[in-house]
Structure formats: structure tokens, C-alpha cells
PDB file of N, CA and C in Angstrom:
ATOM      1  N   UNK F   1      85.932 113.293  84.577  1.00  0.00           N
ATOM      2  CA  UNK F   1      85.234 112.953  85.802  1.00  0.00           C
ATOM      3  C   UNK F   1      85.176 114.199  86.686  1.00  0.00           C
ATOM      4  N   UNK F   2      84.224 114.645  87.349  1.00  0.00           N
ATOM      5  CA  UNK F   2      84.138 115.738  88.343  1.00  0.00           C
ATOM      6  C   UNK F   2      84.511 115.218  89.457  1.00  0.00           C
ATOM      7  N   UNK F   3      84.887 116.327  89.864  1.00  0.00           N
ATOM      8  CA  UNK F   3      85.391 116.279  91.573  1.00  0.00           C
ATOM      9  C   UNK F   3      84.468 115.549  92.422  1.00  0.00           C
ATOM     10  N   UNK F   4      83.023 115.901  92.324  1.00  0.00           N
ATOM     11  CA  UNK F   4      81.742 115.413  92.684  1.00  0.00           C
ATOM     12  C   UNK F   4      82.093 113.782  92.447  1.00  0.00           C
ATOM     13  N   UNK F   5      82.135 113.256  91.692  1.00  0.00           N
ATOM     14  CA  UNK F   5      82.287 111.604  91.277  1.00  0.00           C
ATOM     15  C   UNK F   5      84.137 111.346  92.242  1.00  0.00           C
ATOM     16  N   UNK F   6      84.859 112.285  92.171  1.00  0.00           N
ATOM     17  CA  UNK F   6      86.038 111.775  92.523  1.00  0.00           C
ATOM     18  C   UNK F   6      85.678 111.884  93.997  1.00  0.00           C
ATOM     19  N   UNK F   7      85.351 112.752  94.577  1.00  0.00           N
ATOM     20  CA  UNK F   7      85.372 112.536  96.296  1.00  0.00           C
ATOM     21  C   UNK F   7      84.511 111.314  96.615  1.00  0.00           C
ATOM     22  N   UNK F   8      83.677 111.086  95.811  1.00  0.00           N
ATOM     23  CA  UNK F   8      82.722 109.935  96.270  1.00  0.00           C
ATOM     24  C   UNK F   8      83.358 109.080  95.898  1.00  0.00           C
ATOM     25  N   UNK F   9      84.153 108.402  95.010  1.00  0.00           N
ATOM     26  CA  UNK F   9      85.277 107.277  94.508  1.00  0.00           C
ATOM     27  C   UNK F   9      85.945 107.099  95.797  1.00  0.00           C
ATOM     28  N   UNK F  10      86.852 108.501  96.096  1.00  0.00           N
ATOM     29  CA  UNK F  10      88.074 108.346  97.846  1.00  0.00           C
ATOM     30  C   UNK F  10      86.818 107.779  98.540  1.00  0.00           C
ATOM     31  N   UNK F  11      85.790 108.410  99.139  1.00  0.00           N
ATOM     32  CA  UNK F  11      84.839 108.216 100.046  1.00  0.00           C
ATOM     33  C   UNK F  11      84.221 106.326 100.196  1.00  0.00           C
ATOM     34  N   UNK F  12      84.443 105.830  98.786  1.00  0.00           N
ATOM     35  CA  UNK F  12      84.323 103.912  98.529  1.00  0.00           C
ATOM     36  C   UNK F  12      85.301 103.575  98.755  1.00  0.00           C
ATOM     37  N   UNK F  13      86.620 104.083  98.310  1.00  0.00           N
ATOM     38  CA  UNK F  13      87.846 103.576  98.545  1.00  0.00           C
ATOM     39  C   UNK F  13      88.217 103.603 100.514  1.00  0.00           C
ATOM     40  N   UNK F  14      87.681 104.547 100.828  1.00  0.00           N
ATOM     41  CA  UNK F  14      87.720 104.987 102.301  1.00  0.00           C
ATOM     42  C   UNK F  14      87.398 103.694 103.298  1.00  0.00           C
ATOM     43  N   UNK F  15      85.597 103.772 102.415  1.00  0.00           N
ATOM     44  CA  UNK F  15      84.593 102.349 102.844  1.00  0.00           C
ATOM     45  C   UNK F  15      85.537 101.114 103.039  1.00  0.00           C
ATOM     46  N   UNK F  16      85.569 100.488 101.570  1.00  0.00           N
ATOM     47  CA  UNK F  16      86.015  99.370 101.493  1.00  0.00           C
ATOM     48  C   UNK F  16      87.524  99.152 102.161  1.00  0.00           C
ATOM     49  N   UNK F  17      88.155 100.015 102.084  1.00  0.00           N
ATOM     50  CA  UNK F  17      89.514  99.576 102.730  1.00  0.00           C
ATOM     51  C   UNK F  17      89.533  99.701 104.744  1.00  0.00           C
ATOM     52  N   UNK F  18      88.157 100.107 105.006  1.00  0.00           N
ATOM     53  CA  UNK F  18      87.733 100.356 106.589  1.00  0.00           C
ATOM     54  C   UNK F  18      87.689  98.778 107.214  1.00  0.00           C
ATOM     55  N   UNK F  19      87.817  97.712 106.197  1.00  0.00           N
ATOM     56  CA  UNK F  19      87.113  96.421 106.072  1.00  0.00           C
ATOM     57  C   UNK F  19      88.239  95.554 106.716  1.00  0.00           C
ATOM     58  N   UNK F  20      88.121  94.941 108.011  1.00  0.00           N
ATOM     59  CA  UNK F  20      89.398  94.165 107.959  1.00  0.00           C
ATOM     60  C   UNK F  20      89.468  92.739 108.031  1.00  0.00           C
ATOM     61  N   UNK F  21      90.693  92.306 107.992  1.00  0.00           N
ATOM     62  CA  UNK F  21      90.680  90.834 107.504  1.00  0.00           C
ATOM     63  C   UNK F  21      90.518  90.305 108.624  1.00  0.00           C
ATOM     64  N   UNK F  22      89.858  89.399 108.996  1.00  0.00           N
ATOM     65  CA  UNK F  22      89.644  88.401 109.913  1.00  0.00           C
ATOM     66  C   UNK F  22      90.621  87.978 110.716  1.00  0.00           C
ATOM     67  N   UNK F  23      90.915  87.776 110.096  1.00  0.00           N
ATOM     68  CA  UNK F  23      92.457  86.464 110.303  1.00  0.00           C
ATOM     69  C   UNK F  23      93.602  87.135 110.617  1.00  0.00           C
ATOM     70  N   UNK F  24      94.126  88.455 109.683  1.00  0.00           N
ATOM     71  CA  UNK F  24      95.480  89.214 110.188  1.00  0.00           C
ATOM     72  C   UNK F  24      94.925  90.403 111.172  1.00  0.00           C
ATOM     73  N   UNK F  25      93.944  90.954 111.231  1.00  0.00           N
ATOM     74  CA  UNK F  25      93.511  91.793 112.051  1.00  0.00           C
ATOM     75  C   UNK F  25      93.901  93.013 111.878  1.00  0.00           C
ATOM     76  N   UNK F  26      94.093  93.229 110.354  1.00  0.00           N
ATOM     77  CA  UNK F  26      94.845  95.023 109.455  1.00  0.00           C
ATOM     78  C   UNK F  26      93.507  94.635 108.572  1.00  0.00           C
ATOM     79  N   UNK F  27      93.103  96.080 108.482  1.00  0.00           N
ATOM     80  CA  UNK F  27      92.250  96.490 107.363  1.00  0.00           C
ATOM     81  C   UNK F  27      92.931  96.630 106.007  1.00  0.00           C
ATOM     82  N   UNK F  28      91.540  96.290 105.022  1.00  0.00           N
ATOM     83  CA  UNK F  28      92.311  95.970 103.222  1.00  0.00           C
ATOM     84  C   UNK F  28      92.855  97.078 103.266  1.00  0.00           C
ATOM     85  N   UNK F  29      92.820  97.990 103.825  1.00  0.00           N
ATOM     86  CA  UNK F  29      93.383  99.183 102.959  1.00  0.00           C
ATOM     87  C   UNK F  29      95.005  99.022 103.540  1.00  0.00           C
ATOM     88  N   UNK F  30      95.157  98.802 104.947  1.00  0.00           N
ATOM     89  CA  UNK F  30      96.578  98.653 105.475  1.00  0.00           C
ATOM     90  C   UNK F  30      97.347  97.479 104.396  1.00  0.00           C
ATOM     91  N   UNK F  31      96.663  96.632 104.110  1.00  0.00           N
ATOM     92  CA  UNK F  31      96.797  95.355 103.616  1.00  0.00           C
ATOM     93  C   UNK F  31      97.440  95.496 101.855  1.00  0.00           C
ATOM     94  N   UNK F  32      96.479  96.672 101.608  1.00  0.00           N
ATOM     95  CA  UNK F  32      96.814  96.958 100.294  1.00  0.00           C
ATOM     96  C   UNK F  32      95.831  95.992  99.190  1.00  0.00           C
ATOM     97  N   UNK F  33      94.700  95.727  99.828  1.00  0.00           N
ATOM     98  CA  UNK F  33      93.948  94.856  98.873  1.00  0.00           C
ATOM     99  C   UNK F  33      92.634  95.153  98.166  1.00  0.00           C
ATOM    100  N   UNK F  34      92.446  96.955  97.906  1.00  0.00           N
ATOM    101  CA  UNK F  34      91.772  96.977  97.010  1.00  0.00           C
ATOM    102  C   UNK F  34      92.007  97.637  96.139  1.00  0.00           C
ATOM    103  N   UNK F  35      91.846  96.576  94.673  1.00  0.00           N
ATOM    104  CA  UNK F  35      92.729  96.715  93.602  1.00  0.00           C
ATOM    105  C   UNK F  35      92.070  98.238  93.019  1.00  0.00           C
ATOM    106  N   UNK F  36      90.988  98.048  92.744  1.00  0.00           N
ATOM    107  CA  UNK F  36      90.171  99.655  91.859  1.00  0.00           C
ATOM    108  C   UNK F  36      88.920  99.598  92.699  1.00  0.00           C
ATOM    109  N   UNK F  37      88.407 101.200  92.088  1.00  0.00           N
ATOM    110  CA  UNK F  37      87.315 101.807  92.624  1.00  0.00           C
ATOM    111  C   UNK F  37      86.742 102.369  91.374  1.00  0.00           C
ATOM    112  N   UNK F  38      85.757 102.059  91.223  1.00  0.00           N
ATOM    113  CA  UNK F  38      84.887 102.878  89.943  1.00  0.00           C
ATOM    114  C   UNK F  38      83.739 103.455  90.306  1.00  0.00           C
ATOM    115  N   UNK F  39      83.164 104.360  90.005  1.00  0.00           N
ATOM    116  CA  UNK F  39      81.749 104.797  90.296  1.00  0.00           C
ATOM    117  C   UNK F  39      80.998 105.106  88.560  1.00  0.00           C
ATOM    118  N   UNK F  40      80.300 104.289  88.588  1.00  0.00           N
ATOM    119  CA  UNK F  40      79.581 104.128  86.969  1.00  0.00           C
ATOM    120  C   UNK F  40      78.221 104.509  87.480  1.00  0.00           C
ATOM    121  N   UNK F  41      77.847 105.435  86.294  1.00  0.00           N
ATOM    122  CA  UNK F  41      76.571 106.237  86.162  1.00  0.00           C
ATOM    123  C   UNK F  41      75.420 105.691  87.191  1.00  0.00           C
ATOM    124  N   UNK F  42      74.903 106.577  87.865  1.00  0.00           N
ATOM    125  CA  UNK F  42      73.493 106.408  88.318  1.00  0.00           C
ATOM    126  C   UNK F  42      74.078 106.045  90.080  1.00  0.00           C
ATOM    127  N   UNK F  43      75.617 105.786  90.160  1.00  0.00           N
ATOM    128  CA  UNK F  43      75.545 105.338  91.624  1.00  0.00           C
ATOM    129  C   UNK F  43      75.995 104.468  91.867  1.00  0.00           C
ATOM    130  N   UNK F  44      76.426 104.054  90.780  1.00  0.00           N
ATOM    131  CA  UNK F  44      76.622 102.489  91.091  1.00  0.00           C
ATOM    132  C   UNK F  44      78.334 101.955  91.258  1.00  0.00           C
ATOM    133  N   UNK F  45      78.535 101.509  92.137  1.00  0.00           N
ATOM    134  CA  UNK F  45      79.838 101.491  92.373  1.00  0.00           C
ATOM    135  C   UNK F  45      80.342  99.931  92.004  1.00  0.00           C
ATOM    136  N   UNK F  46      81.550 100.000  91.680  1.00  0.00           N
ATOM    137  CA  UNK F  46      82.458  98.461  91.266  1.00  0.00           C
ATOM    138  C   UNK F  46      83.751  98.539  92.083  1.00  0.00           C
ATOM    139  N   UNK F  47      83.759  97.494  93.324  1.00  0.00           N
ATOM    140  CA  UNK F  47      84.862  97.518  93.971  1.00  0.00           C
ATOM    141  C   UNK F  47      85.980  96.068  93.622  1.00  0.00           C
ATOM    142  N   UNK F  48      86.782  95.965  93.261  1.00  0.00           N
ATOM    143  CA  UNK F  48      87.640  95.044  92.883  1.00  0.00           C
ATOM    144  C   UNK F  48      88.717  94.988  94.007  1.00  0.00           C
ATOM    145  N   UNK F  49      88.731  93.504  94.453  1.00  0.00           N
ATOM    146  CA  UNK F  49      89.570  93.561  95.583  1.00  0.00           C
ATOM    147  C   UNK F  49      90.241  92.153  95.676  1.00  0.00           C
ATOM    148  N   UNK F  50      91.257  91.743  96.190  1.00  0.00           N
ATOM    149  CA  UNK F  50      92.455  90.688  96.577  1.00  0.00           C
ATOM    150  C   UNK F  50      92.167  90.226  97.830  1.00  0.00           C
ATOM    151  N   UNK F  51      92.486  88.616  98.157  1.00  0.00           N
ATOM    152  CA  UNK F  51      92.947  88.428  99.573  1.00  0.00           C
ATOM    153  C   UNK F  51      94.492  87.849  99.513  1.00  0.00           C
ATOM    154  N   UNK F  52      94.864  87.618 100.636  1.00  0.00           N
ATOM    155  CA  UNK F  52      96.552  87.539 100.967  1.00  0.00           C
ATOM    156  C   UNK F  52      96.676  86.199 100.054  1.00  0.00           C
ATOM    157  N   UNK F  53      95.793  85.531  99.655  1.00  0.00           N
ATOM    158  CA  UNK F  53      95.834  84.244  99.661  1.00  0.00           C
ATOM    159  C   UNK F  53      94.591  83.772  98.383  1.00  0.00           C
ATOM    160  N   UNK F  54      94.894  83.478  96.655  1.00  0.00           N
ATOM    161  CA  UNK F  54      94.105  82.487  96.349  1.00  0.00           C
ATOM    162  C   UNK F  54      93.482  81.238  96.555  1.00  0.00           C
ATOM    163  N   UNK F  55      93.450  80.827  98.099  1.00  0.00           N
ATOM    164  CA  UNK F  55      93.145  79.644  98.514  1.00  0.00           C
ATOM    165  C   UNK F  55      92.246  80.203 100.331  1.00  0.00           C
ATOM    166  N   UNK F  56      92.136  81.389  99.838  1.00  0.00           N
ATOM    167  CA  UNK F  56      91.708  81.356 101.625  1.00  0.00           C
ATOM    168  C   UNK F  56      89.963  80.967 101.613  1.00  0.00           C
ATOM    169  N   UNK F  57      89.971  80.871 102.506  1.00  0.00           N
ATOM    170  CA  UNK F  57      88.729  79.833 102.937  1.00  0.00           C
ATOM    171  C   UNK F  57      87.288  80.938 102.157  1.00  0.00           C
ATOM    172  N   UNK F  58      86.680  80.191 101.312  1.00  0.00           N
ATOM    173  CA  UNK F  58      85.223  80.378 101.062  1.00  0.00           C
ATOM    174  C   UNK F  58      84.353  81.355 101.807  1.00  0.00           C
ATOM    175  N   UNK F  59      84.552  80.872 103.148  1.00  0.00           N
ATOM    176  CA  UNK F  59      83.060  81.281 104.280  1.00  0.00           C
ATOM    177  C   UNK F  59      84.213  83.226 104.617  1.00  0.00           C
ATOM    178  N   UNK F  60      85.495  83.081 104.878  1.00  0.00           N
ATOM    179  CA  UNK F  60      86.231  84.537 105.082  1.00  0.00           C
ATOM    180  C   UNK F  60      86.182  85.620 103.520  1.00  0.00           C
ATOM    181  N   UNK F  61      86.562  85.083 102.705  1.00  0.00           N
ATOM    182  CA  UNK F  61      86.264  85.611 101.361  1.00  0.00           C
ATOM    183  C   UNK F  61      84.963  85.863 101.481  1.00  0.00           C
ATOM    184  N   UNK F  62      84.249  85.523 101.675  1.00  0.00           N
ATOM    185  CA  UNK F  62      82.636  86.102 101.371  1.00  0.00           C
ATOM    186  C   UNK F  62      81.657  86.784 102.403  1.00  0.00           C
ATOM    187  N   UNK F  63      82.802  86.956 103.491  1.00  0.00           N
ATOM    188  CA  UNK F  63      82.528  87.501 104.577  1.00  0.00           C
ATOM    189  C   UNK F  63      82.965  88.723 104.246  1.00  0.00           C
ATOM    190  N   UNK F  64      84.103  89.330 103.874  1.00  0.00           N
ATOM    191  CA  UNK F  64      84.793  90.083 103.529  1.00  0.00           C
ATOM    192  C   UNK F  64      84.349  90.934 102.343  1.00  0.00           C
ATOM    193  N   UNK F  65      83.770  90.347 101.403  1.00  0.00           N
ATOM    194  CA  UNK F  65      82.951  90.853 100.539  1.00  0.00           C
ATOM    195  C   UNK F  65      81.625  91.617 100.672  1.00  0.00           C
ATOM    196  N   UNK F  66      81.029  90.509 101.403  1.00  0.00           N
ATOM    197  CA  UNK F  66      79.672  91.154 101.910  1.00  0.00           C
ATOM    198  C   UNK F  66      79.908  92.734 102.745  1.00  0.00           C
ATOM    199  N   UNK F  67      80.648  92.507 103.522  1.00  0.00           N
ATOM    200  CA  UNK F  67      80.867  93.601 104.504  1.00  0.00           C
ATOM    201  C   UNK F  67      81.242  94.627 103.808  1.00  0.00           C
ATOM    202  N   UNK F  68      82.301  94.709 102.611  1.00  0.00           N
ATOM    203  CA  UNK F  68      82.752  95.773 101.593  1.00  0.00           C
ATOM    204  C   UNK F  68      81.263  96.325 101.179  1.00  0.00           C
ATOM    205  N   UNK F  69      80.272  95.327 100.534  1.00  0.00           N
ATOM    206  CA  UNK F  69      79.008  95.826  99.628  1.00  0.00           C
ATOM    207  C   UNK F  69      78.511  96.497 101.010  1.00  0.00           C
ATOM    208  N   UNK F  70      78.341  96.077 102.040  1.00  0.00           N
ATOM    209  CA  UNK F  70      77.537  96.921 103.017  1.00  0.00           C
ATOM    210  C   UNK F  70      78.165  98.000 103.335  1.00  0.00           C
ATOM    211  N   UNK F  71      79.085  98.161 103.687  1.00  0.00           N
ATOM    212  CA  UNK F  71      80.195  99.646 104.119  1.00  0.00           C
ATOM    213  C   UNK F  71      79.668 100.189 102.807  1.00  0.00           C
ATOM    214  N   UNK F  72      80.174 100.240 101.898  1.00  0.00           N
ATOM    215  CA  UNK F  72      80.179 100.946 100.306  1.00  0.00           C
ATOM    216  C   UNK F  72      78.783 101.900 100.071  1.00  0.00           C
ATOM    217  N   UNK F  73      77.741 100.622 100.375  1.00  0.00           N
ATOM    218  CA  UNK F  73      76.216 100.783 100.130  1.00  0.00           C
ATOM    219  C   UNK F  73      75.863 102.375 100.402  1.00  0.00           C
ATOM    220  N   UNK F  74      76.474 102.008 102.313  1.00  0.00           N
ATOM    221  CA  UNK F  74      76.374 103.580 103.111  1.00  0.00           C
ATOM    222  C   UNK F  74      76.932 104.834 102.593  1.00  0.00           C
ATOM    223  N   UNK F  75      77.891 104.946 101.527  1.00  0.00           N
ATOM    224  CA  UNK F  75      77.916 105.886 101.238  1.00  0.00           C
ATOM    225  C   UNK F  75      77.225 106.758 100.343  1.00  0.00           C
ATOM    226  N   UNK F  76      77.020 107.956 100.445  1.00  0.00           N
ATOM    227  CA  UNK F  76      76.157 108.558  99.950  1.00  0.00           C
ATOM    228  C   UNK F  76      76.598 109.027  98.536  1.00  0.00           C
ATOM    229  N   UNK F  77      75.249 109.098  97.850  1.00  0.00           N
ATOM    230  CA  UNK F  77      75.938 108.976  95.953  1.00  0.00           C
ATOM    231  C   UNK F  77      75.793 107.444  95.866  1.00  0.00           C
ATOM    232  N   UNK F  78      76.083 106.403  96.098  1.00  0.00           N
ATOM    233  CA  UNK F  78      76.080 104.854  95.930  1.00  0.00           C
ATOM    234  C   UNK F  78      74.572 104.418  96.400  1.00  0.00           C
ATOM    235  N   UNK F  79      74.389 103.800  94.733  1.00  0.00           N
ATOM    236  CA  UNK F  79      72.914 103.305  94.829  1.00  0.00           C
ATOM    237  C   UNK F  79      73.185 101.981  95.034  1.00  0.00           C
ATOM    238  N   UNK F  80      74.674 101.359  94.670  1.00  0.00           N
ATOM    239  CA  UNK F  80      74.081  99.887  94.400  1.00  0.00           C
ATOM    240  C   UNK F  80      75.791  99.715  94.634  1.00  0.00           C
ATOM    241  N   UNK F  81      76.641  98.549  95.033  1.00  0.00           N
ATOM    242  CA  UNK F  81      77.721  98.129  94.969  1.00  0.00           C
ATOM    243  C   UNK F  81      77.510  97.006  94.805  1.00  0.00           C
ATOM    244  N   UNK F  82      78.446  96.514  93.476  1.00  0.00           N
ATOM    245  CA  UNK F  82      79.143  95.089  93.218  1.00  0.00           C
ATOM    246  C   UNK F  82      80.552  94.911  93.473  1.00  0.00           C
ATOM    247  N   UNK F  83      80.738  93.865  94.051  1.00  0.00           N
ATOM    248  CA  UNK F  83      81.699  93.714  94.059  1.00  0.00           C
ATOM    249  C   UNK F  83      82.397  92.242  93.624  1.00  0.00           C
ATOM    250  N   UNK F  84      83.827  92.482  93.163  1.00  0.00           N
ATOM    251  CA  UNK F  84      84.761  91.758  92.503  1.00  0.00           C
ATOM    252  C   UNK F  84      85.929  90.949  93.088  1.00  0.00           C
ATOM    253  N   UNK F  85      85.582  89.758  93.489  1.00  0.00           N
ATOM    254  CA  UNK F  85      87.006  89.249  94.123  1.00  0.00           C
ATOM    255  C   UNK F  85      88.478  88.987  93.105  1.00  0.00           C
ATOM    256  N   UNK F  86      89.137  89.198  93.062  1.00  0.00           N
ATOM    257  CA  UNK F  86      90.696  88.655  92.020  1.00  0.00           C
ATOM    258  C   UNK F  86      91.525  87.521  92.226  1.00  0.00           C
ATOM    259  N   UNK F  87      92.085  87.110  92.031  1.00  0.00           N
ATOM    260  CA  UNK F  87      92.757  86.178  91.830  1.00  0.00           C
ATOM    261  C   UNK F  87      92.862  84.803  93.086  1.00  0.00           C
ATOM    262  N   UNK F  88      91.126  84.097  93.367  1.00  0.00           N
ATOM    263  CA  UNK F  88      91.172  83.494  93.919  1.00  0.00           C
ATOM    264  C   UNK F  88      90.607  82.281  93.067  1.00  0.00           C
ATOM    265  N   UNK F  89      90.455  81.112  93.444  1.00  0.00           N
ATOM    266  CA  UNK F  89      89.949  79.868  93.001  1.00  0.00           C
ATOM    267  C   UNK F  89      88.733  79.695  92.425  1.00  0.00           C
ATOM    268  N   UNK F  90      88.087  80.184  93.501  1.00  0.00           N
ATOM    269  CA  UNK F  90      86.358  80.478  93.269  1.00  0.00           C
ATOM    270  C   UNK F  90      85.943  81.019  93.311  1.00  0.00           C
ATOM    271  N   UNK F  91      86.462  82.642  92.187  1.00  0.00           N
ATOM    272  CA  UNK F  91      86.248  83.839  92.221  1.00  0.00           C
ATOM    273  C   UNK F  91      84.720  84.278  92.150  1.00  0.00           C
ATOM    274  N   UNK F  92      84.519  83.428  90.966  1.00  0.00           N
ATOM    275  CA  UNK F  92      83.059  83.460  90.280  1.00  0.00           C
ATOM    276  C   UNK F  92      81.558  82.960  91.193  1.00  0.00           C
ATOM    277  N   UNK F  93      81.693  81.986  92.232  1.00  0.00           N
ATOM    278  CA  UNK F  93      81.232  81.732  92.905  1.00  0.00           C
ATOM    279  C   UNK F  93      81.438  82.757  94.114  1.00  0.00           C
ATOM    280  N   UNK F  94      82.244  83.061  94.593  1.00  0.00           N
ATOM    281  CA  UNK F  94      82.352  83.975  96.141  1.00  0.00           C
ATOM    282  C   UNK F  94      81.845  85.530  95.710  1.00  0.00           C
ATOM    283  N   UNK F  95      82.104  85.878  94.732  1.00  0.00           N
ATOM    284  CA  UNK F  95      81.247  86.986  93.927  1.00  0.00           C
ATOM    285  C   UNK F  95      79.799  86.656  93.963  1.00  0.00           C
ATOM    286  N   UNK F  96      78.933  85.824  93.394  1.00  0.00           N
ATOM    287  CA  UNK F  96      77.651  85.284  93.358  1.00  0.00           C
ATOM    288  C   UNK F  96      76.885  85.248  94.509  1.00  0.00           C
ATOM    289  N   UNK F  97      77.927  85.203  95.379  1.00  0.00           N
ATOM    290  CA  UNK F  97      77.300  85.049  96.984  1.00  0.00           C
ATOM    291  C   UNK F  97      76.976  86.513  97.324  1.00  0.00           C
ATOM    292  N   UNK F  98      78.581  87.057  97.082  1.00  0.00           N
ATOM    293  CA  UNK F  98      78.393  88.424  98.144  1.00  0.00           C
ATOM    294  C   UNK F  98      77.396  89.352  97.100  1.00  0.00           C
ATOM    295  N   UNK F  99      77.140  89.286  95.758  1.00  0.00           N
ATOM    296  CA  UNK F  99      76.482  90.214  95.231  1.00  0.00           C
ATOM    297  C   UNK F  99      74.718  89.922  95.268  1.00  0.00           C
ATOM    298  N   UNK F 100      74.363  88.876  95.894  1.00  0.00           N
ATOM    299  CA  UNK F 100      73.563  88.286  95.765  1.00  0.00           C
ATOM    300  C   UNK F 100      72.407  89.512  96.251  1.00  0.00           C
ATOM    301  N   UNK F 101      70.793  89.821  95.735  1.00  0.00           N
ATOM    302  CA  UNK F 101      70.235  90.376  96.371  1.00  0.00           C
ATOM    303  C   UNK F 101      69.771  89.996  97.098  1.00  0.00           C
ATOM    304  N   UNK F 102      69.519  90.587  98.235  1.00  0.00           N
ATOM    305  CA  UNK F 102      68.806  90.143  99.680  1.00  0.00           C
ATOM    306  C   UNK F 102      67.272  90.977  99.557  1.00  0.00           C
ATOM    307  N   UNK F 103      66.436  89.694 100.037  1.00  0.00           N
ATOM    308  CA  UNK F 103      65.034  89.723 100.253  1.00  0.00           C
ATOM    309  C   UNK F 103      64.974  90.926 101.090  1.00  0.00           C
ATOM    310  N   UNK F 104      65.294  90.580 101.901  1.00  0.00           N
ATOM    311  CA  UNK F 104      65.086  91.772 103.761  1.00  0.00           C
ATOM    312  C   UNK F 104      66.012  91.448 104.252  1.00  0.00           C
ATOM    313  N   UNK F 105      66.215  92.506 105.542  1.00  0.00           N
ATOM    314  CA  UNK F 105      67.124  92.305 106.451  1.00  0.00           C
ATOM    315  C   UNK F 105      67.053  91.387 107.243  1.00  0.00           C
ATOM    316  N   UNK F 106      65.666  91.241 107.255  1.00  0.00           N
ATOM    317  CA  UNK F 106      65.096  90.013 108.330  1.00  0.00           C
ATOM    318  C   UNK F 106      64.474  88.978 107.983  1.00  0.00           C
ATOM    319  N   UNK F 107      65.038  88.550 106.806  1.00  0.00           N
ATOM    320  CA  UNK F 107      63.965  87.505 106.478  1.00  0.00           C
ATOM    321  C   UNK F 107      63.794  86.016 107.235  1.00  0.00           C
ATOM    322  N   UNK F 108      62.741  85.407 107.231  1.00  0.00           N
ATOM    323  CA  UNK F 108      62.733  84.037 107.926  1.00  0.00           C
ATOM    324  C   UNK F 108      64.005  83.301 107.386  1.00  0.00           C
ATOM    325  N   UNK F 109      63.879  82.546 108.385  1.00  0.00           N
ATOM    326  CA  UNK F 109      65.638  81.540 108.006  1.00  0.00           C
ATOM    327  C   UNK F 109      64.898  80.174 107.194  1.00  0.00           C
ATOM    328  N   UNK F 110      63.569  80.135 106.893  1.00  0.00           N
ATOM    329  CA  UNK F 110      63.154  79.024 105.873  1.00  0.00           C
ATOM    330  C   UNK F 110      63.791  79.528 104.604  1.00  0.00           C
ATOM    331  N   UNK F 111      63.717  80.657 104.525  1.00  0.00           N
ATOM    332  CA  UNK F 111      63.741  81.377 103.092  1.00  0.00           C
ATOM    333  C   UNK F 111      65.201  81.097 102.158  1.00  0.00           C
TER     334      UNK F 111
END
């Protein structure tokens, strides 16, 4: 891996751990909750991350997520972020949400 791919890896890891929890009011990174950082060809970043809690609420988990893919997005080198929740209930679902593509920023609320 080049240095080039590794500063931009710290630089996601930077992102995503800037992210804080709702509820305790410490960022993941104080928190210690993001598990890996990958940067795979073309830009594309894979953030894998924990909450305090396999049972915490749906609507905070996917709040938390979303906000990681948006922080992440901004960094430069990153074309695209997915991201990975761990060891919660409805991993597979709260993933589906936050990776979801968005129409626009503004789209009508019929949509």
C-alpha cells in the first residue's frame, strides 16, 4: 500500500471517528468504535464500525451511519463510502438504510 492510500485511510479513520454518539456525547473515535478502515481501488472506502450496545435504537444507529458515509464522502481520494455496522440485531437492515443511494439533496418529501 503507498503512503498516498495510507494518509487517506488516517484521513477516513480521522472522518469517521469525528462522529459522535448521540446519547454519550464522546465521538466513535474517543469511544473506540471504529473497528477497520479500508480504501479499495478507485476510492472507494469500507468503514466498519460498533455501537456501545447491540440493541441501541434503529433511528441512532442509522443516524450515526449516515453521518460517517457523509463525513468520509468529504474526504478527498473517496469516491464512494459504504459502510458496515457490527454486532447489532439489525445489522443488515441499518446498513441498507445508511448505504442507500440518495436521489438529491433535496428531493420532494413525496419521493
Amino acid at each position: 500500500m503507498s503512503t498516498t492510500s495510507m494518509s487517506i485511510e488516517e484521513e477516513i479513520r480521522t472522518a469517521a471517528g469525528s462522529v459522535p454518539d448521540p446519547e454519550i456525547r464522546k465521538t466513535m473515535a474517543q469511544l473506540g468504535m471504529i473497528d477497520e478502515v479500508e480504501l479499495r481501488e478507485g476510492g472507494n472506502a469500507i468503514i466498519r464500525y460498533h455501537l456501545t450496545s447491540p440493541l441501541c435504537p434503529s433511528p441512532f444507529a442509522i443516524s450515526i451511519g449516515k453521518e460517517i458515509r457523509r463525513r468520509v464522502e468529504l474526504v478527498e481520494g473517496v469516491t464512494r463510502a459504504t459502510v458496515e455496522i457490527r454486532d447489532h440485531f439489525i445489522a443488515k437492515d441499518i446498513a441498507a438504510k445508511v448505504n442507500e443511494v440518495e436521489i438529491a439533496k433535496d428531493a420532494p418529501p413525496w419521493l
